GROMACS .gro file of C-alpha atoms in nm:
model
  404
    1UNK     CA    1  -1.191  -2.583   1.058
    2UNK     CA    2  -1.229  -2.852   0.796
    3UNK     CA    3  -0.981  -2.730   0.540
    4UNK     CA    4  -0.673  -2.828   0.777
    5UNK     CA    5  -0.465  -3.084   0.595
    6UNK     CA    6  -0.160  -3.319   0.690
    7UNK     CA    7  -0.075  -3.471   1.030
    8UNK     CA    8   0.190  -3.238   1.177
    9UNK     CA    9   0.101  -3.141   1.528
   10UNK     CA   10  -0.004  -2.783   1.557
   11UNK     CA   11   0.053  -2.716   1.930
   12UNK     CA   12   0.007  -2.347   1.968
   13UNK     CA   13  -0.019  -2.289   1.606
   14UNK     CA   14  -0.305  -2.097   1.437
   15UNK     CA   15  -0.548  -2.282   1.204
   16UNK     CA   16  -0.474  -1.991   0.936
   17UNK     CA   17  -0.208  -1.705   0.907
   18UNK     CA   18  -0.319  -1.444   0.654
   19UNK     CA   19  -0.030  -1.225   0.521
   20UNK     CA   20  -0.124  -0.890   0.398
   21UNK     CA   21  -0.407  -0.672   0.571
   22UNK     CA   22  -0.540  -0.502   0.244
   23UNK     CA   23  -0.892  -0.549   0.143
   24UNK     CA   24  -0.844  -0.916   0.046
   25UNK     CA   25  -0.631  -1.031   0.336
   26UNK     CA   26  -0.842  -0.837   0.592
   27UNK     CA   27  -1.183  -0.990   0.461
   28UNK     CA   28  -1.024  -1.346   0.455
   29UNK     CA   29  -0.923  -1.320   0.814
   30UNK     CA   30  -1.262  -1.192   0.924
   31UNK     CA   31  -1.445  -1.459   0.727
   32UNK     CA   32  -1.215  -1.740   0.866
   33UNK     CA   33  -1.251  -1.615   1.220
   34UNK     CA   34  -1.641  -1.598   1.183
   35UNK     CA   35  -1.605  -1.956   1.081
   36UNK     CA   36  -1.424  -2.035   1.410
   37UNK     CA   37  -1.079  -2.079   1.286
   38UNK     CA   38  -0.795  -1.941   1.502
   39UNK     CA   39  -0.657  -1.678   1.276
   40UNK     CA   40  -0.355  -1.452   1.267
   41UNK     CA   41  -0.357  -1.160   1.041
   42UNK     CA   42   0.005  -0.995   0.962
   43UNK     CA   43   0.079  -0.678   0.770
   44UNK     CA   44   0.412  -0.487   0.746
   45UNK     CA   45   0.262  -0.129   0.785
   46UNK     CA   46  -0.094  -0.180   0.941
   47UNK     CA   47  -0.437  -0.204   0.797
   48UNK     CA   48  -0.528   0.088   0.559
   49UNK     CA   49  -0.179   0.225   0.564
   50UNK     CA   50  -0.074   0.493   0.301
   51UNK     CA   51   0.134   0.241   0.105
   52UNK     CA   52  -0.139  -0.012   0.043
   53UNK     CA   53  -0.329  -0.050  -0.268
   54UNK     CA   54  -0.624  -0.046  -0.039
   55UNK     CA   55  -0.520   0.274   0.137
   56UNK     CA   56  -0.674   0.580  -0.057
   57UNK     CA   57  -0.997   0.746   0.073
   58UNK     CA   58  -1.235   0.604  -0.185
   59UNK     CA   59  -1.309   0.330  -0.423
   60UNK     CA   60  -1.585   0.295  -0.691
   61UNK     CA   61  -1.816  -0.008  -0.643
   62UNK     CA   62  -1.995  -0.087  -0.961
   63UNK     CA   63  -2.121  -0.393  -1.155
   64UNK     CA   64  -2.042  -0.316  -1.513
   65UNK     CA   65  -1.779  -0.542  -1.651
   66UNK     CA   66  -1.868  -0.561  -2.019
   67UNK     CA   67  -2.006  -0.893  -2.139
   68UNK     CA   68  -1.890  -1.090  -1.851
   69UNK     CA   69  -2.166  -1.143  -1.581
   70UNK     CA   70  -1.935  -1.308  -1.331
   71UNK     CA   71  -1.778  -1.010  -1.171
   72UNK     CA   72  -2.119  -0.826  -1.199
   73UNK     CA   73  -2.275  -1.087  -0.971
   74UNK     CA   74  -1.976  -1.084  -0.744
   75UNK     CA   75  -2.004  -0.703  -0.721
   76UNK     CA   76  -2.364  -0.731  -0.594
   77UNK     CA   77  -2.276  -0.982  -0.350
   78UNK     CA   78  -1.990  -0.811  -0.217
   79UNK     CA   79  -2.191  -0.481  -0.169
   80UNK     CA   80  -2.431  -0.686   0.065
   81UNK     CA   81  -2.123  -0.790   0.272
   82UNK     CA   82  -1.981  -0.428   0.289
   83UNK     CA   83  -2.332  -0.305   0.405
   84UNK     CA   84  -2.365  -0.567   0.657
   85UNK     CA   85  -2.036  -0.491   0.811
   86UNK     CA   86  -2.115  -0.119   0.810
   87UNK     CA   87  -2.468  -0.183   0.988
   88UNK     CA   88  -2.285  -0.413   1.250
   89UNK     CA   89  -2.033  -0.131   1.344
   90UNK     CA   90  -2.264   0.155   1.302
   91UNK     CA   91  -2.040   0.332   1.054
   92UNK     CA   92  -2.121   0.419   0.692
   93UNK     CA   93  -1.877   0.250   0.448
   94UNK     CA   94  -2.097   0.285   0.123
   95UNK     CA   95  -2.205   0.600  -0.040
   96UNK     CA   96  -2.482   0.522  -0.290
   97UNK     CA   97  -2.392   0.809  -0.541
   98UNK     CA   98  -2.455   0.587  -0.837
   99UNK     CA   99  -2.192   0.540  -1.125
  100UNK     CA  100  -2.238   0.689  -1.479
  101UNK     CA  101  -2.046   0.555  -1.774
  102UNK     CA  102  -1.988   0.800  -2.056
  103UNK     CA  103  -2.011   0.644  -2.396
  104UNK     CA  104  -1.879   0.798  -2.718
  105UNK     CA  105  -2.005   0.545  -2.945
  106UNK     CA  106  -2.315   0.312  -2.975
  107UNK     CA  107  -2.132  -0.001  -2.947
  108UNK     CA  108  -1.830  -0.078  -2.715
  109UNK     CA  109  -1.768  -0.148  -2.338
  110UNK     CA  110  -2.057   0.040  -2.209
  111UNK     CA  111  -2.340  -0.110  -2.447
  112UNK     CA  112  -2.206  -0.464  -2.367
  113UNK     CA  113  -2.227  -0.366  -2.008
  114UNK     CA  114  -2.574  -0.238  -2.015
  115UNK     CA  115  -2.696  -0.568  -2.187
  116UNK     CA  116  -2.518  -0.790  -1.920
  117UNK     CA  117  -2.673  -0.591  -1.631
  118UNK     CA  118  -3.008  -0.613  -1.783
  119UNK     CA  119  -2.965  -0.992  -1.849
  120UNK     CA  120  -2.874  -1.063  -1.476
  121UNK     CA  121  -3.134  -0.826  -1.332
  122UNK     CA  122  -2.906  -0.554  -1.194
  123UNK     CA  123  -3.093  -0.197  -1.241
  124UNK     CA  124  -2.915   0.018  -1.503
  125UNK     CA  125  -3.044   0.299  -1.705
  126UNK     CA  126  -2.948   0.432  -2.053
  127UNK     CA  127  -2.923   0.801  -2.047
  128UNK     CA  128  -2.945   1.031  -2.341
  129UNK     CA  129  -2.680   1.331  -2.372
  130UNK     CA  130  -2.988   1.549  -2.313
  131UNK     CA  131  -3.092   1.366  -2.009
  132UNK     CA  132  -2.738   1.381  -1.890
  133UNK     CA  133  -2.745   1.773  -1.916
  134UNK     CA  134  -3.092   1.773  -1.745
  135UNK     CA  135  -3.000   1.551  -1.454
  136UNK     CA  136  -2.646   1.670  -1.402
  137UNK     CA  137  -2.609   2.000  -1.561
  138UNK     CA  138  -2.271   2.070  -1.397
  139UNK     CA  139  -2.151   1.807  -1.649
  140UNK     CA  140  -2.087   1.885  -2.035
  141UNK     CA  141  -2.255   1.589  -2.235
  142UNK     CA  142  -2.289   1.721  -2.594
  143UNK     CA  143  -2.000   1.498  -2.698
  144UNK     CA  144  -2.144   1.182  -2.580
  145UNK     CA  145  -2.345   0.904  -2.778
  146UNK     CA  146  -2.513   0.801  -2.450
  147UNK     CA  147  -2.436   0.707  -2.103
  148UNK     CA  148  -2.526   0.426  -1.878
  149UNK     CA  149  -2.617   0.481  -1.506
  150UNK     CA  150  -2.604   0.219  -1.222
  151UNK     CA  151  -2.822   0.382  -0.957
  152UNK     CA  152  -2.750   0.125  -0.701
  153UNK     CA  153  -2.365   0.162  -0.728
  154UNK     CA  154  -2.144   0.427  -0.583
  155UNK     CA  155  -1.830   0.439  -0.371
  156UNK     CA  156  -1.652   0.265  -0.056
  157UNK     CA  157  -1.473   0.437   0.199
  158UNK     CA  158  -1.166   0.245   0.121
  159UNK     CA  159  -0.897   0.320   0.394
  160UNK     CA  160  -1.152   0.358   0.643
  161UNK     CA  161  -1.331   0.029   0.546
  162UNK     CA  162  -1.022  -0.185   0.531
  163UNK     CA  163  -0.939  -0.050   0.900
  164UNK     CA  164  -1.278  -0.134   1.011
  165UNK     CA  165  -1.258  -0.493   0.877
  166UNK     CA  166  -0.935  -0.544   1.059
  167UNK     CA  167  -1.059  -0.392   1.398
  168UNK     CA  168  -1.374  -0.607   1.365
  169UNK     CA  169  -1.150  -0.919   1.304
  170UNK     CA  170  -0.957  -0.823   1.623
  171UNK     CA  171  -1.262  -0.759   1.819
  172UNK     CA  172  -1.422  -1.094   1.739
  173UNK     CA  173  -1.090  -1.266   1.880
  174UNK     CA  174  -0.859  -1.255   1.583
  175UNK     CA  175  -0.481  -1.183   1.623
  176UNK     CA  176  -0.314  -0.918   1.450
  177UNK     CA  177   0.052  -0.873   1.417
  178UNK     CA  178   0.279  -0.591   1.262
  179UNK     CA  179   0.571  -0.731   1.064
  180UNK     CA  180   0.736  -0.823   0.741
  181UNK     CA  181   0.632  -1.183   0.674
  182UNK     CA  182   0.815  -1.449   0.437
  183UNK     CA  183   0.769  -1.825   0.410
  184UNK     CA  184   0.970  -2.002   0.678
  185UNK     CA  185   1.054  -2.383   0.741
  186UNK     CA  186   0.876  -2.648   0.529
  187UNK     CA  187   0.817  -3.020   0.580
  188UNK     CA  188   0.794  -3.149   0.219
  189UNK     CA  189   0.478  -2.992   0.070
  190UNK     CA  190   0.379  -2.817   0.372
  191UNK     CA  191   0.483  -2.493   0.487
  192UNK     CA  192   0.541  -2.487   0.863
  193UNK     CA  193   0.547  -2.118   0.949
  194UNK     CA  194   0.635  -1.768   0.845
  195UNK     CA  195   0.923  -1.557   0.972
  196UNK     CA  196   0.888  -1.216   1.056
  197UNK     CA  197   1.160  -0.947   1.001
  198UNK     CA  198   1.241  -0.944   1.361
  199UNK     CA  199   1.288  -1.325   1.397
  200UNK     CA  200   0.943  -1.407   1.521
  201UNK     CA  201   0.764  -1.709   1.387
  202UNK     CA  202   0.416  -1.789   1.332
  203UNK     CA  203   0.313  -2.143   1.275
  204UNK     CA  204  -0.020  -2.241   1.117
  205UNK     CA  205  -0.206  -2.537   0.938
  206UNK     CA  206  -0.286  -2.313   0.639
  207UNK     CA  207  -0.154  -1.996   0.483
  208UNK     CA  208  -0.281  -1.722   0.273
  209UNK     CA  209  -0.049  -1.460   0.108
  210UNK     CA  210  -0.260  -1.169   0.000
  211UNK     CA  211   0.021  -0.933  -0.005
  212UNK     CA  212  -0.098  -0.708  -0.279
  213UNK     CA  213   0.198  -0.534  -0.461
  214UNK     CA  214   0.443  -0.714  -0.251
  215UNK     CA  215   0.321  -1.070  -0.388
  216UNK     CA  216   0.571  -1.080  -0.669
  217UNK     CA  217   0.829  -0.981  -0.411
  218UNK     CA  218   0.764  -1.273  -0.184
  219UNK     CA  219   0.708  -1.516  -0.437
  220UNK     CA  220   0.925  -1.402  -0.741
  221UNK     CA  221   0.951  -1.754  -0.920
  222UNK     CA  222   0.570  -1.813  -0.914
  223UNK     CA  223   0.417  -1.469  -0.940
  224UNK     CA  224   0.709  -1.224  -1.069
  225UNK     CA  225   0.596  -1.230  -1.432
  226UNK     CA  226   0.222  -1.249  -1.371
  227UNK     CA  227   0.172  -0.925  -1.150
  228UNK     CA  228   0.297  -0.585  -1.268
  229UNK     CA  229   0.286  -0.300  -1.026
  230UNK     CA  230   0.221   0.025  -1.167
  231UNK     CA  231   0.210   0.386  -1.031
  232UNK     CA  232  -0.142   0.536  -1.026
  233UNK     CA  233  -0.185   0.898  -0.952
  234UNK     CA  234  -0.516   1.056  -0.837
  235UNK     CA  235  -0.583   1.400  -0.740
  236UNK     CA  236  -0.873   1.583  -0.525
  237UNK     CA  237  -0.979   1.893  -0.697
  238UNK     CA  238  -1.132   2.175  -0.482
  239UNK     CA  239  -1.470   2.298  -0.615
  240UNK     CA  240  -1.569   2.666  -0.583
  241UNK     CA  241  -1.661   2.808  -0.267
  242UNK     CA  242  -2.012   2.743  -0.154
  243UNK     CA  243  -2.072   2.501  -0.459
  244UNK     CA  244  -2.207   2.167  -0.356
  245UNK     CA  245  -2.279   2.052  -0.727
  246UNK     CA  246  -1.956   1.830  -0.722
  247UNK     CA  247  -2.037   1.632  -0.397
  248UNK     CA  248  -2.187   1.302  -0.342
  249UNK     CA  249  -2.576   1.349  -0.358
  250UNK     CA  250  -2.540   1.590  -0.643
  251UNK     CA  251  -2.303   1.402  -0.867
  252UNK     CA  252  -2.228   1.037  -0.948
  253UNK     CA  253  -1.912   0.847  -0.987
  254UNK     CA  254  -1.822   0.867  -1.344
  255UNK     CA  255  -1.599   0.698  -1.582
  256UNK     CA  256  -1.497   0.814  -1.936
  257UNK     CA  257  -1.332   0.549  -2.137
  258UNK     CA  258  -1.248   0.759  -2.443
  259UNK     CA  259  -1.096   1.023  -2.222
  260UNK     CA  260  -0.927   0.779  -2.011
  261UNK     CA  261  -1.022   0.959  -1.687
  262UNK     CA  262  -1.246   0.856  -1.391
  263UNK     CA  263  -1.400   1.074  -1.099
  264UNK     CA  264  -1.568   1.035  -0.774
  265UNK     CA  265  -1.764   1.296  -0.599
  266UNK     CA  266  -1.655   1.492  -0.299
  267UNK     CA  267  -1.720   1.308   0.029
  268UNK     CA  268  -1.608   1.404   0.391
  269UNK     CA  269  -1.519   1.754   0.289
  270UNK     CA  270  -1.244   1.649   0.039
  271UNK     CA  271  -1.241   1.750  -0.327
  272UNK     CA  272  -1.373   1.554  -0.618
  273UNK     CA  273  -1.132   1.262  -0.679
  274UNK     CA  274  -1.016   1.243  -1.035
  275UNK     CA  275  -0.758   1.009  -1.191
  276UNK     CA  276  -0.607   0.916  -1.534
  277UNK     CA  277  -0.752   0.593  -1.632
  278UNK     CA  278  -0.463   0.418  -1.767
  279UNK     CA  279  -0.148   0.224  -1.636
  280UNK     CA  280   0.134   0.412  -1.504
  281UNK     CA  281   0.504   0.349  -1.491
  282UNK     CA  282   0.649   0.040  -1.287
  283UNK     CA  283   0.660   0.117  -0.921
  284UNK     CA  284   0.813   0.008  -0.584
  285UNK     CA  285   0.547   0.014  -0.329
  286UNK     CA  286   0.774   0.006  -0.062
  287UNK     CA  287   1.031   0.294  -0.117
  288UNK     CA  288   0.857   0.460  -0.417
  289UNK     CA  289   0.798   0.832  -0.354
  290UNK     CA  290   0.414   0.909  -0.339
  291UNK     CA  291   0.441   1.233  -0.556
  292UNK     CA  292   0.217   1.281  -0.841
  293UNK     CA  293   0.364   1.344  -1.198
  294UNK     CA  294   0.311   1.675  -1.342
  295UNK     CA  295   0.163   1.515  -1.654
  296UNK     CA  296  -0.116   1.370  -1.435
  297UNK     CA  297  -0.209   1.708  -1.318
  298UNK     CA  298  -0.213   1.846  -1.677
  299UNK     CA  299  -0.439   1.572  -1.779
  300UNK     CA  300  -0.678   1.623  -1.511
  301UNK     CA  301  -0.686   1.993  -1.543
  302UNK     CA  302  -0.743   1.970  -1.919
  303UNK     CA  303  -1.017   1.702  -1.884
  304UNK     CA  304  -1.221   1.897  -1.598
  305UNK     CA  305  -1.197   2.235  -1.794
  306UNK     CA  306  -1.372   2.023  -2.089
  307UNK     CA  307  -1.624   1.811  -1.899
  308UNK     CA  308  -1.699   2.022  -1.594
  309UNK     CA  309  -1.655   2.390  -1.692
  310UNK     CA  310  -1.706   2.532  -1.341
  311UNK     CA  311  -1.401   2.322  -1.241
  312UNK     CA  312  -1.170   2.494  -1.481
  313UNK     CA  313  -0.870   2.605  -1.302
  314UNK     CA  314  -0.981   2.430  -0.974
  315UNK     CA  315  -0.713   2.395  -0.728
  316UNK     CA  316  -0.539   2.062  -0.646
  317UNK     CA  317  -0.635   2.021  -0.264
  318UNK     CA  318  -0.484   1.681  -0.214
  319UNK     CA  319  -0.300   1.415  -0.395
  320UNK     CA  320  -0.263   1.040  -0.379
  321UNK     CA  321  -0.029   0.782  -0.523
  322UNK     CA  322  -0.174   0.440  -0.524
  323UNK     CA  323  -0.069   0.135  -0.737
  324UNK     CA  324  -0.229  -0.139  -0.934
  325UNK     CA  325  -0.101  -0.490  -0.928
  326UNK     CA  326  -0.226  -0.609  -1.257
  327UNK     CA  327  -0.223  -0.950  -1.424
  328UNK     CA  328  -0.205  -0.975  -1.820
  329UNK     CA  329  -0.572  -1.065  -1.844
  330UNK     CA  330  -0.713  -0.849  -1.559
  331UNK     CA  331  -0.828  -1.168  -1.372
  332UNK     CA  332  -0.738  -1.212  -0.996
  333UNK     CA  333  -0.498  -1.473  -0.870
  334UNK     CA  334  -0.662  -1.726  -0.628
  335UNK     CA  335  -0.484  -2.040  -0.624
  336UNK     CA  336  -0.277  -2.286  -0.415
  337UNK     CA  337   0.106  -2.244  -0.456
  338UNK     CA  338   0.235  -2.511  -0.671
  339UNK     CA  339   0.491  -2.626  -0.420
  340UNK     CA  340   0.273  -2.624  -0.113
  341UNK     CA  341  -0.043  -2.803  -0.035
  342UNK     CA  342  -0.133  -2.550   0.235
  343UNK     CA  343  -0.038  -2.220   0.090
  344UNK     CA  344  -0.278  -2.002  -0.102
  345UNK     CA  345  -0.190  -1.698  -0.317
  346UNK     CA  346  -0.453  -1.434  -0.351
  347UNK     CA  347  -0.395  -1.099  -0.535
  348UNK     CA  348  -0.383  -0.942  -0.888
  349UNK     CA  349  -0.640  -0.685  -0.815
  350UNK     CA  350  -0.597  -0.526  -1.154
  351UNK     CA  351  -0.773  -0.206  -1.062
  352UNK     CA  352  -1.117  -0.354  -0.988
  353UNK     CA  353  -1.038  -0.595  -0.692
  354UNK     CA  354  -1.126  -0.363  -0.411
  355UNK     CA  355  -1.483  -0.396  -0.422
  356UNK     CA  356  -1.486  -0.769  -0.424
  357UNK     CA  357  -1.336  -0.801  -0.089
  358UNK     CA  358  -1.624  -0.988   0.090
  359UNK     CA  359  -1.674  -1.243  -0.188
  360UNK     CA  360  -1.311  -1.294  -0.236
  361UNK     CA  361  -1.303  -1.398   0.118
  362UNK     CA  362  -1.601  -1.622   0.103
  363UNK     CA  363  -1.440  -1.796  -0.212
  364UNK     CA  364  -1.109  -1.838  -0.061
  365UNK     CA  365  -1.214  -1.982   0.274
  366UNK     CA  366  -1.436  -2.223   0.072
  367UNK     CA  367  -1.145  -2.336  -0.133
  368UNK     CA  368  -0.943  -2.395   0.182
  369UNK     CA  369  -1.219  -2.623   0.293
  370UNK     CA  370  -1.207  -2.828   0.011
  371UNK     CA  371  -1.455  -2.666  -0.249
  372UNK     CA  372  -1.382  -2.732  -0.613
  373UNK     CA  373  -1.356  -2.474  -0.889
  374UNK     CA  374  -1.678  -2.370  -1.013
  375UNK     CA  375  -1.796  -2.233  -1.353
  376UNK     CA  376  -1.591  -1.926  -1.461
  377UNK     CA  377  -1.350  -1.976  -1.164
  378UNK     CA  378  -1.071  -2.127  -1.368
  379UNK     CA  379  -0.985  -1.769  -1.442
  380UNK     CA  380  -0.802  -1.759  -1.114
  381UNK     CA  381  -0.536  -2.031  -1.163
  382UNK     CA  382  -0.182  -1.955  -1.161
  383UNK     CA  383  -0.109  -2.176  -1.472
  384UNK     CA  384  -0.364  -2.006  -1.701
  385UNK     CA  385  -0.240  -1.873  -2.030
  386UNK     CA  386  -0.060  -1.547  -1.962
  387UNK     CA  387  -0.196  -1.350  -2.270
  388UNK     CA  388  -0.178  -0.979  -2.247
  389UNK     CA  389  -0.509  -0.817  -2.234
  390UNK     CA  390  -0.550  -0.445  -2.289
  391UNK     CA  391  -0.757  -0.235  -2.042
  392UNK     CA  392  -1.121  -0.334  -2.166
  393UNK     CA  393  -1.208   0.035  -2.122
  394UNK     CA  394  -0.914   0.237  -2.241
  395UNK     CA  395  -0.725   0.007  -2.457
  396UNK     CA  396  -0.401   0.083  -2.258
  397UNK     CA  397  -0.200  -0.198  -2.124
  398UNK     CA  398   0.047  -0.271  -1.829
  399UNK     CA  399   0.372  -0.403  -1.927
  400UNK     CA  400   0.697  -0.526  -1.729
  401UNK     CA  401   0.886  -0.216  -1.898
  402UNK     CA  402   0.665   0.042  -1.881
  403UNK     CA  403  -0.932   0.176  -1.195
  404UNK     CA  404  -1.123   0.145  -1.009
   0.00000   0.00000   0.00000
């Protein structure tokens, strides 16, 4: 490991302790282990648990990000990482269902995304409303201006994927510990260890806190006003008996900015996943009740009746309450703690972070090893301007009061 700094003796300490076994933390731990670092991964509830932002069944992986090619390139690189992991463990983690963006006007987010994808060489198709109706007749399209389709995008098996990353990490010699971890003793600008709730301590040369929605709680002075944790309801809707039109293979993932709703086709025998694409109210990820709001059910039922007539009156077969941990500008946090030279804070997924796990890991491990900040990467700094940015697709915004 070349990124270890300082002269403090390590003894039995690890090279790296990663706190948080969500998608970011698990991938960082695996990447570090594969580079030969003695790595310990710690999580309070386990990898892929029900409280985690990474814990639902599925997440969309797509390259569209309006006029910003940075995340488009990261998404493509990340998909390569997900597929390589899936091949190595013999388990399907990516379902190439494609992603369809429904546009209600000629300009806007979808049009700028199409232009960006074409410019960077990522396959994308512009689809007319008539062609949408011909290709996916189960979907109403007469209210659309056009749609863009990413044929090589799709969905990731989220909970299963995070568990697979953590399991692979352990199988390759990494150490996993269950416990609530907080910063422990320090020596000047160096953190020496983390302390678990039962008194155990884990020393290391370097530390990464990738604690998802708990990051503001662990570092309230540094992260508290930069990350807002909001409740995000999703529903799994049952299709008619014997009707496979709403499963992956027959229907792509889809997102409707004007309707502020998104959906993922049914996989693994579950219903079509549908969620309001807006920021919910503030949420406690530890003790918050995972019960969806009646309003969310009404929004989903009303939208399905309009967009997918055969799903009108479809039963709710499962529900999930996840959370977003959103920054004002929807950019991630990947930066060194201002008071510690060997502590990195990673988070602020802002509803689009899951898919980038493998690339975030590559970037974080590189930064620990001394890599500088490249073009476009200054967006991850803790001290960037904290200007509120509305959700670029729906216009809604998260606040301290108040997708995939």
